Amino acid sequence: MSENTEQKGAAEPAFHEGDQANGATTLPVWNSTGFRYSSAEEMEKVFNGRAPGFVYSRIANPTLAQLERRLCLLENGSAAISFASGMAAISSVILGLASAGDEIVSSSSIFGGTYSLFSRTLDRLGITTKFVDPSDLSALESAISDKVRAIFIESMGNPALDIPDIQAIASIASKHGVALVVDNTVATPELFKPLDSGADIVIESTSKYINGTGTAVGGMMVDSGRFDWGNGRYPHLTEASAKFGGMAFAASLRQGVFRDLGSCFNPNGAFLMSTGLDTLRLRMERHCSNAANLANVLSEKGFEGVNYPGLKKHRDHDIARKQFGGAFGGIVTLRLGSKDAAFKFINGLKMAMIVANIGDARTLAIHPASTFCREFDSDTRLAMGVHEDLVRISVGLEDAGALVDDVVGALETSNSL
Ligand SMILES: *Cc1c(COP(=O)(O)O)cnc(C)c1O
């Protein structure tokens, strides 16, 4: 694949480079479980890492390798691994960093699935999580014990839409020699590249904006390649660190947790993600401008319950402006005053669809407290920013005026405007 970088047009990671052999302009899909060698000696070499090559698609595949390379370039990283889902990426990365008896420090304002992974599944396996408000830097720092193996943050909290100061958190992480893992799903690499602000590992649920049209579930982790894995905090990586330096984690993950858990992505899904990536920049511009317009119009109409990082009244507006270069994402949340009003509002939407994901071309709405956050008690939900009356809108690519009309009409239906 490295020879493809010489090709005309290949320097721009925003577009797929195609395949050199046939001149295809899209990602070639290699639906092959295994890869063939002409001698036992040759295969032994590949298995032992003494010759390049693919062996088995649970570990690596040429189609997946191209998608990984693209996202790696887009996030300014050094190594990437694609996963079956965003959750597979998060669980594998944490299991690659922490063992039973270890701890992680996580933002409390995170996606419900991740909260469940940390507070239940990993807890049962002996990895405990201390949840902190990521805007409280001293609380975050004092949560870092000798047992902490990762700090986990979302660059834009889903669905609270808080924006942690990644540079400030990265300097705390680096002072303590702890890896900073940033879930960049909501911001996307078009708005923000966490590795450039000192994060060590980035995670994307590619199911969302990367895919862009809701056609496949997938995940990705990108490693900066700069972290010192031999610093004593990661005894299981000391040997790999001596051998691979900053690439120790990515190499160990692929040949360890990732391979053993079998949470690999698939070539057909990679094709869909790659097609989505081609238009990510353009789509994010429209998601962001549509969301900003909707939030501004609702504010101007005097609707107090609108939350969007682009609004000056948003608590983290200044950090968002500094970090995201003037764009503020495609999610708007509304507080309707009660669960009943929230349901009436959702039922009053005509164009927007009632759907659980985000990042689709179409506008999607959901009531988080009764759906993906229903399992958590009310204190936990509040820490996640999920109020009983909250509605999350993933703003799509529709005509800006039609979108405003739809939301305003539904607000009127629910007597909220
Ligand atoms: C959706 C989402 C995930 C989980 O990704 P899946 O692809 O659904 O497994 C993780 N983090 C955030 C912020 C998400 O929005």
Short mmCIF file of C-alpha atoms and ligand atoms in Angstrom, two decimals:
data_model
loop_
_atom_site.label_atom_id
_atom_site.label_comp_id
_atom_site.label_asym_id
_atom_site.label_seq_id
_atom_site.Cartn_x
_atom_site.Cartn_y
_atom_site.Cartn_z
CA MET A 1 0.00 0.00 0.00
CA SER A 2 2.87 2.35 0.63
CA GLU A 3 3.63 2.51 -3.10
CA ASN A 4 0.18 4.00 -3.66
CA THR A 5 1.26 7.16 -1.88
CA GLU A 6 3.32 7.99 -4.99
CA GLN A 7 0.15 8.08 -7.06
CA LYS A 8 -1.26 11.31 -8.34
CA GLY A 9 -3.93 12.66 -6.01
CA ALA A 10 -2.97 10.32 -3.23
CA ALA A 11 -1.57 12.95 -0.86
CA GLU A 12 -5.05 14.10 0.16
CA PRO A 13 -6.32 11.72 2.86
CA ALA A 14 -9.81 13.15 2.48
CA PHE A 15 -10.25 11.07 -0.66
CA HIS A 16 -9.66 7.44 -1.30
CA GLU A 17 -6.61 6.65 -3.39
CA GLY A 18 -8.18 3.68 -5.22
CA ASP A 19 -6.11 0.78 -6.48
CA GLN A 20 -3.06 1.10 -8.63
CA ALA A 21 -3.31 -2.26 -10.38
CA ASN A 22 -6.65 -1.63 -12.12
CA GLY A 23 -7.19 2.08 -11.74
CA ALA A 24 -10.31 1.70 -9.60
CA THR A 25 -11.13 5.00 -7.88
CA THR A 26 -12.80 3.41 -4.84
CA LEU A 27 -11.59 1.10 -2.11
CA PRO A 28 -10.97 -2.44 -3.44
CA VAL A 29 -12.87 -4.93 -1.28
CA TRP A 30 -10.82 -8.02 -0.53
CA ASN A 31 -13.37 -10.48 0.81
CA SER A 32 -10.80 -13.12 1.64
CA THR A 33 -10.62 -14.92 4.95
CA GLY A 34 -7.06 -16.13 4.50
CA PHE A 35 -4.08 -15.26 2.30
CA ARG A 36 -2.07 -17.74 0.32
CA TYR A 37 1.71 -18.32 0.34
CA SER A 38 3.83 -20.31 -2.06
CA SER A 39 5.94 -22.05 0.59
CA ALA A 40 5.77 -23.02 4.25
CA GLU A 41 8.97 -21.04 4.84
CA GLU A 42 7.41 -17.89 3.41
CA MET A 43 4.35 -18.25 5.61
CA GLU A 44 6.51 -18.86 8.68
CA LYS A 45 8.31 -15.58 7.97
CA VAL A 46 5.05 -13.65 7.72
CA PHE A 47 3.73 -15.21 10.92
CA ASN A 48 6.91 -14.23 12.70
CA GLY A 49 6.86 -10.68 11.40
CA ARG A 50 10.02 -11.15 9.35
CA ALA A 51 8.22 -10.49 6.05
CA PRO A 52 5.25 -8.24 5.30
CA GLY A 53 1.95 -9.81 4.35
CA PHE A 54 -1.54 -10.73 5.40
CA VAL A 55 -2.42 -14.02 7.04
CA TYR A 56 -5.99 -14.05 8.31
CA SER A 57 -8.63 -11.33 8.17
CA ARG A 58 -9.38 -11.40 11.89
CA ILE A 59 -5.88 -9.96 12.41
CA ALA A 60 -5.37 -7.82 9.29
CA ASN A 61 -6.80 -7.46 5.79
CA PRO A 62 -5.67 -5.27 2.86
CA THR A 63 -9.07 -3.51 2.56
CA LEU A 64 -9.14 -2.76 6.28
CA ALA A 65 -5.49 -1.66 6.12
CA GLN A 66 -6.37 1.04 3.59
CA LEU A 67 -9.24 2.36 5.71
CA GLU A 68 -6.96 2.30 8.76
CA ARG A 69 -4.29 4.22 6.87
CA ARG A 70 -6.78 6.90 5.81
CA LEU A 71 -8.14 7.48 9.30
CA CYS A 72 -4.62 7.39 10.68
CA LEU A 73 -3.65 10.21 8.29
CA LEU A 74 -6.82 12.14 9.03
CA GLU A 75 -6.18 11.98 12.79
CA ASN A 76 -2.42 12.66 12.38
CA GLY A 77 -1.58 9.36 14.07
CA SER A 78 1.07 6.67 13.63
CA ALA A 79 -0.98 3.45 13.74
CA ALA A 80 -4.64 2.53 13.47
CA ILE A 81 -6.81 -0.54 14.00
CA SER A 82 -10.36 -0.88 12.72
CA PHE A 83 -12.98 -2.61 14.87
CA ALA A 84 -16.44 -4.15 14.52
CA SER A 85 -17.96 -1.15 16.33
CA GLY A 86 -17.10 1.90 18.37
CA MET A 87 -17.76 -0.12 21.53
CA ALA A 88 -15.37 -2.84 20.31
CA ALA A 89 -12.67 -0.19 19.84
CA ILE A 90 -13.23 1.28 23.31
CA SER A 91 -13.39 -2.06 25.13
CA SER A 92 -10.33 -3.43 23.34
CA VAL A 93 -8.26 -0.29 23.94
CA ILE A 94 -9.09 -0.27 27.66
CA LEU A 95 -8.41 -4.03 27.96
CA GLY A 96 -5.11 -3.41 26.19
CA LEU A 97 -4.15 -0.79 28.79
CA ALA A 98 -5.60 -2.09 32.05
CA SER A 99 -5.66 -5.41 33.91
CA ALA A 100 -7.71 -6.69 36.86
CA GLY A 101 -6.93 -4.51 39.87
CA ASP A 102 -6.21 -1.45 37.72
CA GLU A 103 -8.29 1.70 37.46
CA ILE A 104 -9.31 4.20 34.82
CA VAL A 105 -10.44 7.79 35.19
CA SER A 106 -13.32 8.69 32.92
CA SER A 107 -15.39 11.72 32.16
CA SER A 108 -18.88 11.20 33.57
CA SER A 109 -20.29 12.90 30.49
CA ILE A 110 -19.96 10.04 28.04
CA PHE A 111 -22.02 7.88 25.72
CA GLY A 112 -24.36 5.48 27.60
CA GLY A 113 -22.81 2.35 26.09
CA THR A 114 -19.35 3.41 27.27
CA TYR A 115 -20.71 4.24 30.73
CA SER A 116 -22.21 0.77 30.93
CA LEU A 117 -18.96 -0.86 29.77
CA PHE A 118 -16.96 0.98 32.44
CA SER A 119 -19.39 0.81 35.35
CA ARG A 120 -20.59 -2.76 34.84
CA THR A 121 -18.71 -5.01 32.47
CA LEU A 122 -15.17 -3.83 33.22
CA ASP A 123 -16.03 -3.44 36.90
CA ARG A 124 -16.99 -7.12 36.99
CA LEU A 125 -13.62 -7.97 35.43
CA GLY A 126 -11.80 -6.07 38.19
CA ILE A 127 -11.11 -2.82 36.32
CA THR A 128 -12.72 0.02 38.25
CA THR A 129 -13.60 3.44 36.91
CA LYS A 130 -13.60 6.75 38.75
CA PHE A 131 -16.02 9.08 36.98
CA VAL A 132 -15.22 12.79 37.14
CA ASP A 133 -16.59 15.99 35.63
CA PRO A 134 -13.88 16.71 33.03
CA SER A 135 -14.28 20.47 33.48
CA ASP A 136 -13.02 20.05 37.07
CA LEU A 137 -9.32 19.62 36.36
CA SER A 138 -8.28 19.31 39.99
CA ALA A 139 -10.84 16.54 40.61
CA LEU A 140 -9.55 14.82 37.51
CA GLU A 141 -5.95 15.07 38.64
CA SER A 142 -6.64 13.89 42.18
CA ALA A 143 -8.40 10.80 40.78
CA ILE A 144 -5.10 9.63 39.26
CA SER A 145 -3.74 6.94 41.57
CA ASP A 146 -0.79 4.62 40.93
CA LYS A 147 -3.28 2.09 39.58
CA VAL A 148 -4.75 4.34 36.88
CA ARG A 149 -3.93 3.16 33.35
CA ALA A 150 -6.06 5.52 31.23
CA ILE A 151 -7.92 8.80 31.25
CA PHE A 152 -10.97 8.59 29.01
CA ILE A 153 -12.70 11.70 27.63
CA GLU A 154 -15.13 12.51 24.81
CA SER A 155 -13.99 15.55 22.84
CA MET A 156 -17.66 16.54 22.67
CA GLY A 157 -19.80 14.73 25.23
CA ASN A 158 -22.73 12.72 23.86
CA PRO A 159 -25.38 13.87 24.67
CA ALA A 160 -24.37 16.58 27.18
CA LEU A 161 -22.36 18.50 24.51
CA ASP A 162 -19.73 19.57 27.05
CA ILE A 163 -16.32 20.35 25.60
CA PRO A 164 -13.39 19.34 27.83
CA ASP A 165 -10.14 21.27 27.45
CA ILE A 166 -8.08 18.49 25.86
CA GLN A 167 -4.77 20.38 26.01
CA ALA A 168 -5.12 20.98 29.74
CA ILE A 169 -6.14 17.36 30.39
CA ALA A 170 -3.30 16.09 28.18
CA SER A 171 -0.75 17.98 30.23
CA ILE A 172 -2.12 16.45 33.45
CA ALA A 173 -2.08 12.98 31.83
CA SER A 174 1.47 13.41 30.63
CA LYS A 175 2.68 14.72 34.02
CA HIS A 176 1.48 11.43 35.57
CA GLY A 177 2.56 9.20 32.68
CA VAL A 178 -1.02 8.06 32.01
CA ALA A 179 -2.35 7.51 28.48
CA LEU A 180 -5.09 9.95 27.45
CA VAL A 181 -7.77 8.24 25.34
CA VAL A 182 -10.17 10.58 23.52
CA ASP A 183 -13.42 9.49 21.87
CA ASN A 184 -13.68 11.88 18.92
CA THR A 185 -16.93 10.49 17.46
CA VAL A 186 -19.10 13.59 17.83
CA ALA A 187 -16.49 16.20 16.90
CA THR A 188 -14.95 14.10 14.08
CA PRO A 189 -11.41 14.66 12.75
CA GLU A 190 -12.78 17.44 10.52
CA LEU A 191 -13.42 19.66 13.55
CA PHE A 192 -10.70 18.42 15.85
CA LYS A 193 -7.65 16.18 15.91
CA PRO A 194 -7.09 15.18 19.56
CA LEU A 195 -3.60 13.78 18.92
CA ASP A 196 -2.46 17.29 17.88
CA SER A 197 -3.57 18.54 21.32
CA GLY A 198 -1.59 15.93 23.24
CA ALA A 199 -3.98 12.96 23.38
CA ASP A 200 -2.29 9.57 23.04
CA ILE A 201 -5.08 7.47 21.53
CA VAL A 202 -8.16 8.52 19.57
CA ILE A 203 -11.30 6.45 19.16
CA GLU A 204 -14.03 6.91 16.58
CA SER A 205 -17.33 5.18 16.26
CA THR A 206 -17.20 5.19 12.45
CA SER A 207 -20.91 4.22 12.51
CA LYS A 208 -21.75 7.91 12.90
CA TYR A 209 -20.33 10.84 10.90
CA ILE A 210 -17.54 8.90 9.20
CA ASN A 211 -20.09 6.61 7.56
CA GLY A 212 -22.52 9.49 7.26
CA THR A 213 -25.56 7.72 5.90
CA GLY A 214 -26.25 5.12 8.57
CA THR A 215 -25.27 2.11 6.46
CA ALA A 216 -22.83 0.24 8.76
CA VAL A 217 -21.56 -0.10 12.32
CA GLY A 218 -17.81 0.17 12.85
CA GLY A 219 -15.03 1.56 15.01
CA MET A 220 -11.42 2.71 14.87
CA MET A 221 -8.56 3.48 17.20
CA VAL A 222 -5.63 5.67 16.17
CA ASP A 223 -2.43 5.80 18.23
CA SER A 224 -0.11 8.83 18.24
CA GLY A 225 2.93 6.54 18.47
CA ARG A 226 4.52 9.02 20.90
CA PHE A 227 3.62 7.66 24.34
CA ASP A 228 6.39 6.17 26.51
CA TRP A 229 5.00 2.69 27.23
CA GLY A 230 8.16 1.81 29.14
CA ASN A 231 7.52 4.42 31.88
CA GLY A 232 6.74 1.76 34.51
CA ARG A 233 2.97 2.25 34.64
CA TYR A 234 2.34 -0.46 32.01
CA PRO A 235 4.35 -3.54 33.10
CA HIS A 236 2.68 -5.71 30.44
CA LEU A 237 4.05 -3.37 27.74
CA THR A 238 7.62 -2.92 29.04
CA GLU A 239 9.07 -5.63 26.82
CA ALA A 240 7.18 -4.40 23.74
CA SER A 241 8.30 -0.86 24.51
CA ALA A 242 11.96 -1.88 24.37
CA LYS A 243 11.29 -3.51 20.98
CA PHE A 244 8.78 -1.15 19.33
CA GLY A 245 9.14 2.16 21.22
CA GLY A 246 6.05 4.36 20.80
CA MET A 247 4.42 1.72 18.60
CA ALA A 248 4.40 -0.81 21.46
CA PHE A 249 0.73 -0.39 22.32
CA ALA A 250 -0.64 -0.62 18.79
CA ALA A 251 1.58 -3.61 18.00
CA SER A 252 0.68 -5.41 21.23
CA LEU A 253 -3.01 -4.69 20.80
CA ARG A 254 -3.13 -6.17 17.30
CA GLN A 255 -1.21 -9.28 18.33
CA GLY A 256 -2.99 -9.54 21.68
CA VAL A 257 -6.38 -8.28 22.84
CA PHE A 258 -7.62 -7.42 19.34
CA ARG A 259 -6.62 -10.76 17.86
CA ASP A 260 -7.80 -12.73 20.87
CA LEU A 261 -11.20 -11.09 21.29
CA GLY A 262 -11.90 -11.23 17.55
CA SER A 263 -13.61 -7.86 17.31
CA CYS A 264 -12.36 -7.23 13.78
CA PHE A 265 -14.11 -5.08 11.19
CA ASN A 266 -15.18 -6.44 7.77
CA PRO A 267 -14.13 -5.41 4.23
CA ASN A 268 -17.68 -4.66 3.02
CA GLY A 269 -18.21 -2.35 5.97
CA ALA A 270 -14.86 -0.71 5.25
CA PHE A 271 -16.05 0.07 1.73
CA LEU A 272 -19.06 1.91 3.16
CA MET A 273 -16.91 3.82 5.66
CA SER A 274 -14.43 4.73 2.94
CA THR A 275 -17.20 6.06 0.70
CA GLY A 276 -18.48 8.09 3.64
CA LEU A 277 -15.03 9.51 4.35
CA ASP A 278 -14.87 10.97 0.84
CA THR A 279 -17.60 13.45 1.76
CA LEU A 280 -16.92 13.91 5.49
CA ARG A 281 -15.58 17.46 5.16
CA LEU A 282 -18.47 18.67 3.05
CA ARG A 283 -21.06 16.96 5.22
CA MET A 284 -19.60 18.31 8.46
CA GLU A 285 -19.80 21.84 7.06
CA ARG A 286 -23.50 21.36 6.41
CA HIS A 287 -24.23 19.46 9.67
CA CYS A 288 -22.54 22.29 11.58
CA SER A 289 -24.19 25.16 9.67
CA ASN A 290 -27.65 23.55 9.88
CA ALA A 291 -27.21 22.89 13.61
CA ALA A 292 -25.91 26.42 14.27
CA ASN A 293 -28.80 27.92 12.32
CA LEU A 294 -31.36 25.82 14.19
CA ALA A 295 -29.86 26.70 17.59
CA ASN A 296 -29.69 30.41 16.70
CA VAL A 297 -33.26 30.59 15.40
CA LEU A 298 -34.64 28.82 18.48
CA SER A 299 -32.63 31.15 20.75
CA GLU A 300 -33.87 34.21 18.86
CA LYS A 301 -37.43 32.97 19.20
CA GLY A 302 -36.89 32.98 22.94
CA PHE A 303 -36.76 29.20 23.45
CA GLU A 304 -34.55 28.94 26.55
CA GLY A 305 -34.04 25.18 26.51
CA VAL A 306 -31.70 25.00 23.51
CA ASN A 307 -28.17 23.73 24.09
CA TYR A 308 -25.48 24.03 21.42
CA PRO A 309 -21.72 24.67 21.86
CA GLY A 310 -21.93 27.41 19.21
CA LEU A 311 -24.22 29.55 21.36
CA LYS A 312 -22.36 32.19 23.38
CA LYS A 313 -24.29 31.20 26.51
CA HIS A 314 -22.92 27.63 26.33
CA ARG A 315 -20.63 26.96 29.30
CA ASP A 316 -17.78 25.65 27.11
CA HIS A 317 -18.27 28.00 24.17
CA ASP A 318 -14.79 29.53 24.46
CA ILE A 319 -13.04 26.14 24.69
CA ALA A 320 -15.10 24.92 21.73
CA ARG A 321 -14.15 27.98 19.71
CA LYS A 322 -10.45 27.50 20.53
CA GLN A 323 -10.46 23.74 19.97
CA PHE A 324 -12.72 23.34 16.93
CA GLY A 325 -11.71 26.37 14.89
CA GLY A 326 -15.13 28.03 14.61
CA ALA A 327 -17.40 25.01 13.95
CA PHE A 328 -19.47 23.47 16.73
CA GLY A 329 -20.77 20.12 15.55
CA GLY A 330 -24.05 18.68 14.32
CA ILE A 331 -25.90 17.91 17.57
CA VAL A 332 -28.42 20.21 19.23
CA THR A 333 -30.22 19.28 22.44
CA LEU A 334 -33.46 20.73 23.75
CA ARG A 335 -34.98 20.73 27.23
CA LEU A 336 -38.74 20.75 27.03
CA GLY A 337 -39.65 21.06 30.72
CA SER A 338 -41.00 17.53 31.22
CA LYS A 339 -40.82 14.04 29.79
CA ASP A 340 -44.38 14.46 28.57
CA ALA A 341 -43.53 17.61 26.61
CA ALA A 342 -40.40 15.94 25.25
CA PHE A 343 -42.48 13.02 23.95
CA LYS A 344 -45.07 15.41 22.45
CA PHE A 345 -42.28 17.32 20.74
CA ILE A 346 -40.71 14.15 19.29
CA ASN A 347 -44.10 12.88 18.12
CA GLY A 348 -44.79 16.26 16.51
CA LEU A 349 -41.74 16.10 14.24
CA LYS A 350 -42.67 15.43 10.61
CA MET A 351 -39.35 15.40 8.78
CA ALA A 352 -36.96 14.35 11.54
CA MET A 353 -37.06 10.63 12.32
CA ILE A 354 -37.14 8.93 15.73
CA VAL A 355 -33.88 6.99 15.54
CA ALA A 356 -31.19 6.03 18.08
CA ASN A 357 -27.99 6.91 16.24
CA ILE A 358 -26.34 10.19 15.26
CA GLY A 359 -24.40 11.41 12.24
CA ASP A 360 -26.90 10.40 9.56
CA ALA A 361 -27.63 12.52 6.49
CA ARG A 362 -31.19 12.81 7.85
CA THR A 363 -32.22 14.54 11.04
CA LEU A 364 -32.72 12.09 13.92
CA ALA A 365 -34.32 12.72 17.30
CA ILE A 366 -34.38 10.70 20.53
CA HIS A 367 -35.32 11.01 24.21
CA PRO A 368 -32.12 9.73 25.93
CA ALA A 369 -33.53 9.22 29.46
CA SER A 370 -36.09 6.63 28.29
CA THR A 371 -33.85 4.93 25.75
CA PHE A 372 -30.05 4.54 25.78
CA CYS A 373 -29.72 5.97 29.30
CA ARG A 374 -32.75 4.21 30.81
CA GLU A 375 -30.60 1.70 32.75
CA PHE A 376 -28.88 4.33 34.88
CA ASP A 377 -30.20 5.80 38.12
CA SER A 378 -31.16 9.47 38.11
CA ASP A 379 -27.90 10.69 39.74
CA THR A 380 -25.84 8.93 37.10
CA ARG A 381 -28.09 10.30 34.36
CA LEU A 382 -27.64 13.82 35.70
CA ALA A 383 -23.84 13.38 35.74
CA MET A 384 -24.19 12.37 32.08
CA GLY A 385 -26.22 15.51 31.42
CA VAL A 386 -29.33 13.45 30.68
CA HIS A 387 -32.31 15.27 32.16
CA GLU A 388 -35.81 13.75 32.03
CA ASP A 389 -36.93 16.46 29.58
CA LEU A 390 -33.91 16.28 27.24
CA VAL A 391 -34.25 15.58 23.51
CA ARG A 392 -31.17 15.02 21.36
CA ILE A 393 -31.35 16.09 17.74
CA SER A 394 -28.71 14.87 15.32
CA VAL A 395 -29.08 17.57 12.70
CA GLY A 396 -29.01 16.27 9.13
CA LEU A 397 -28.26 17.70 5.73
CA GLU A 398 -31.77 18.83 4.82
CA ASP A 399 -32.69 22.33 3.70
CA ALA A 400 -31.96 24.63 6.65
CA GLY A 401 -35.34 26.37 6.47
CA ALA A 402 -37.35 23.15 6.26
CA LEU A 403 -35.50 21.82 9.27
CA VAL A 404 -36.25 24.92 11.34
CA ASP A 405 -39.92 24.73 10.29
CA ASP A 406 -40.11 21.10 11.39
CA VAL A 407 -38.58 21.75 14.82
CA VAL A 408 -40.55 24.96 15.40
CA GLY A 409 -43.77 23.20 14.35
CA ALA A 410 -43.12 20.37 16.83
CA LEU A 411 -42.31 22.87 19.59
CA GLU A 412 -45.64 24.56 18.93
CA THR A 413 -47.43 21.19 18.98
CA SER A 414 -45.98 20.51 22.42
CA ASN A 415 -46.89 24.04 23.59
CA SER A 416 -43.21 24.74 24.22
CA LEU A 417 -42.97 27.84 22.05
C1 LIG B 1 -22.17 5.63 19.12
C2 LIG B 1 -21.05 6.02 20.00
C3 LIG B 1 -20.17 5.05 20.51
C4 LIG B 1 -20.35 3.57 20.24
O1 LIG B 1 -20.15 3.28 18.91
P1 LIG B 1 -20.85 2.02 18.19
O2 LIG B 1 -20.28 2.09 16.83
O3 LIG B 1 -22.32 2.22 18.26
O4 LIG B 1 -20.43 0.81 18.94
C5 LIG B 1 -19.13 5.47 21.29
N1 LIG B 1 -18.94 6.77 21.58
C6 LIG B 1 -19.77 7.73 21.13
C7 LIG B 1 -19.51 9.14 21.48
C8 LIG B 1 -20.85 7.38 20.32
O5 LIG B 1 -21.68 8.35 19.89
#
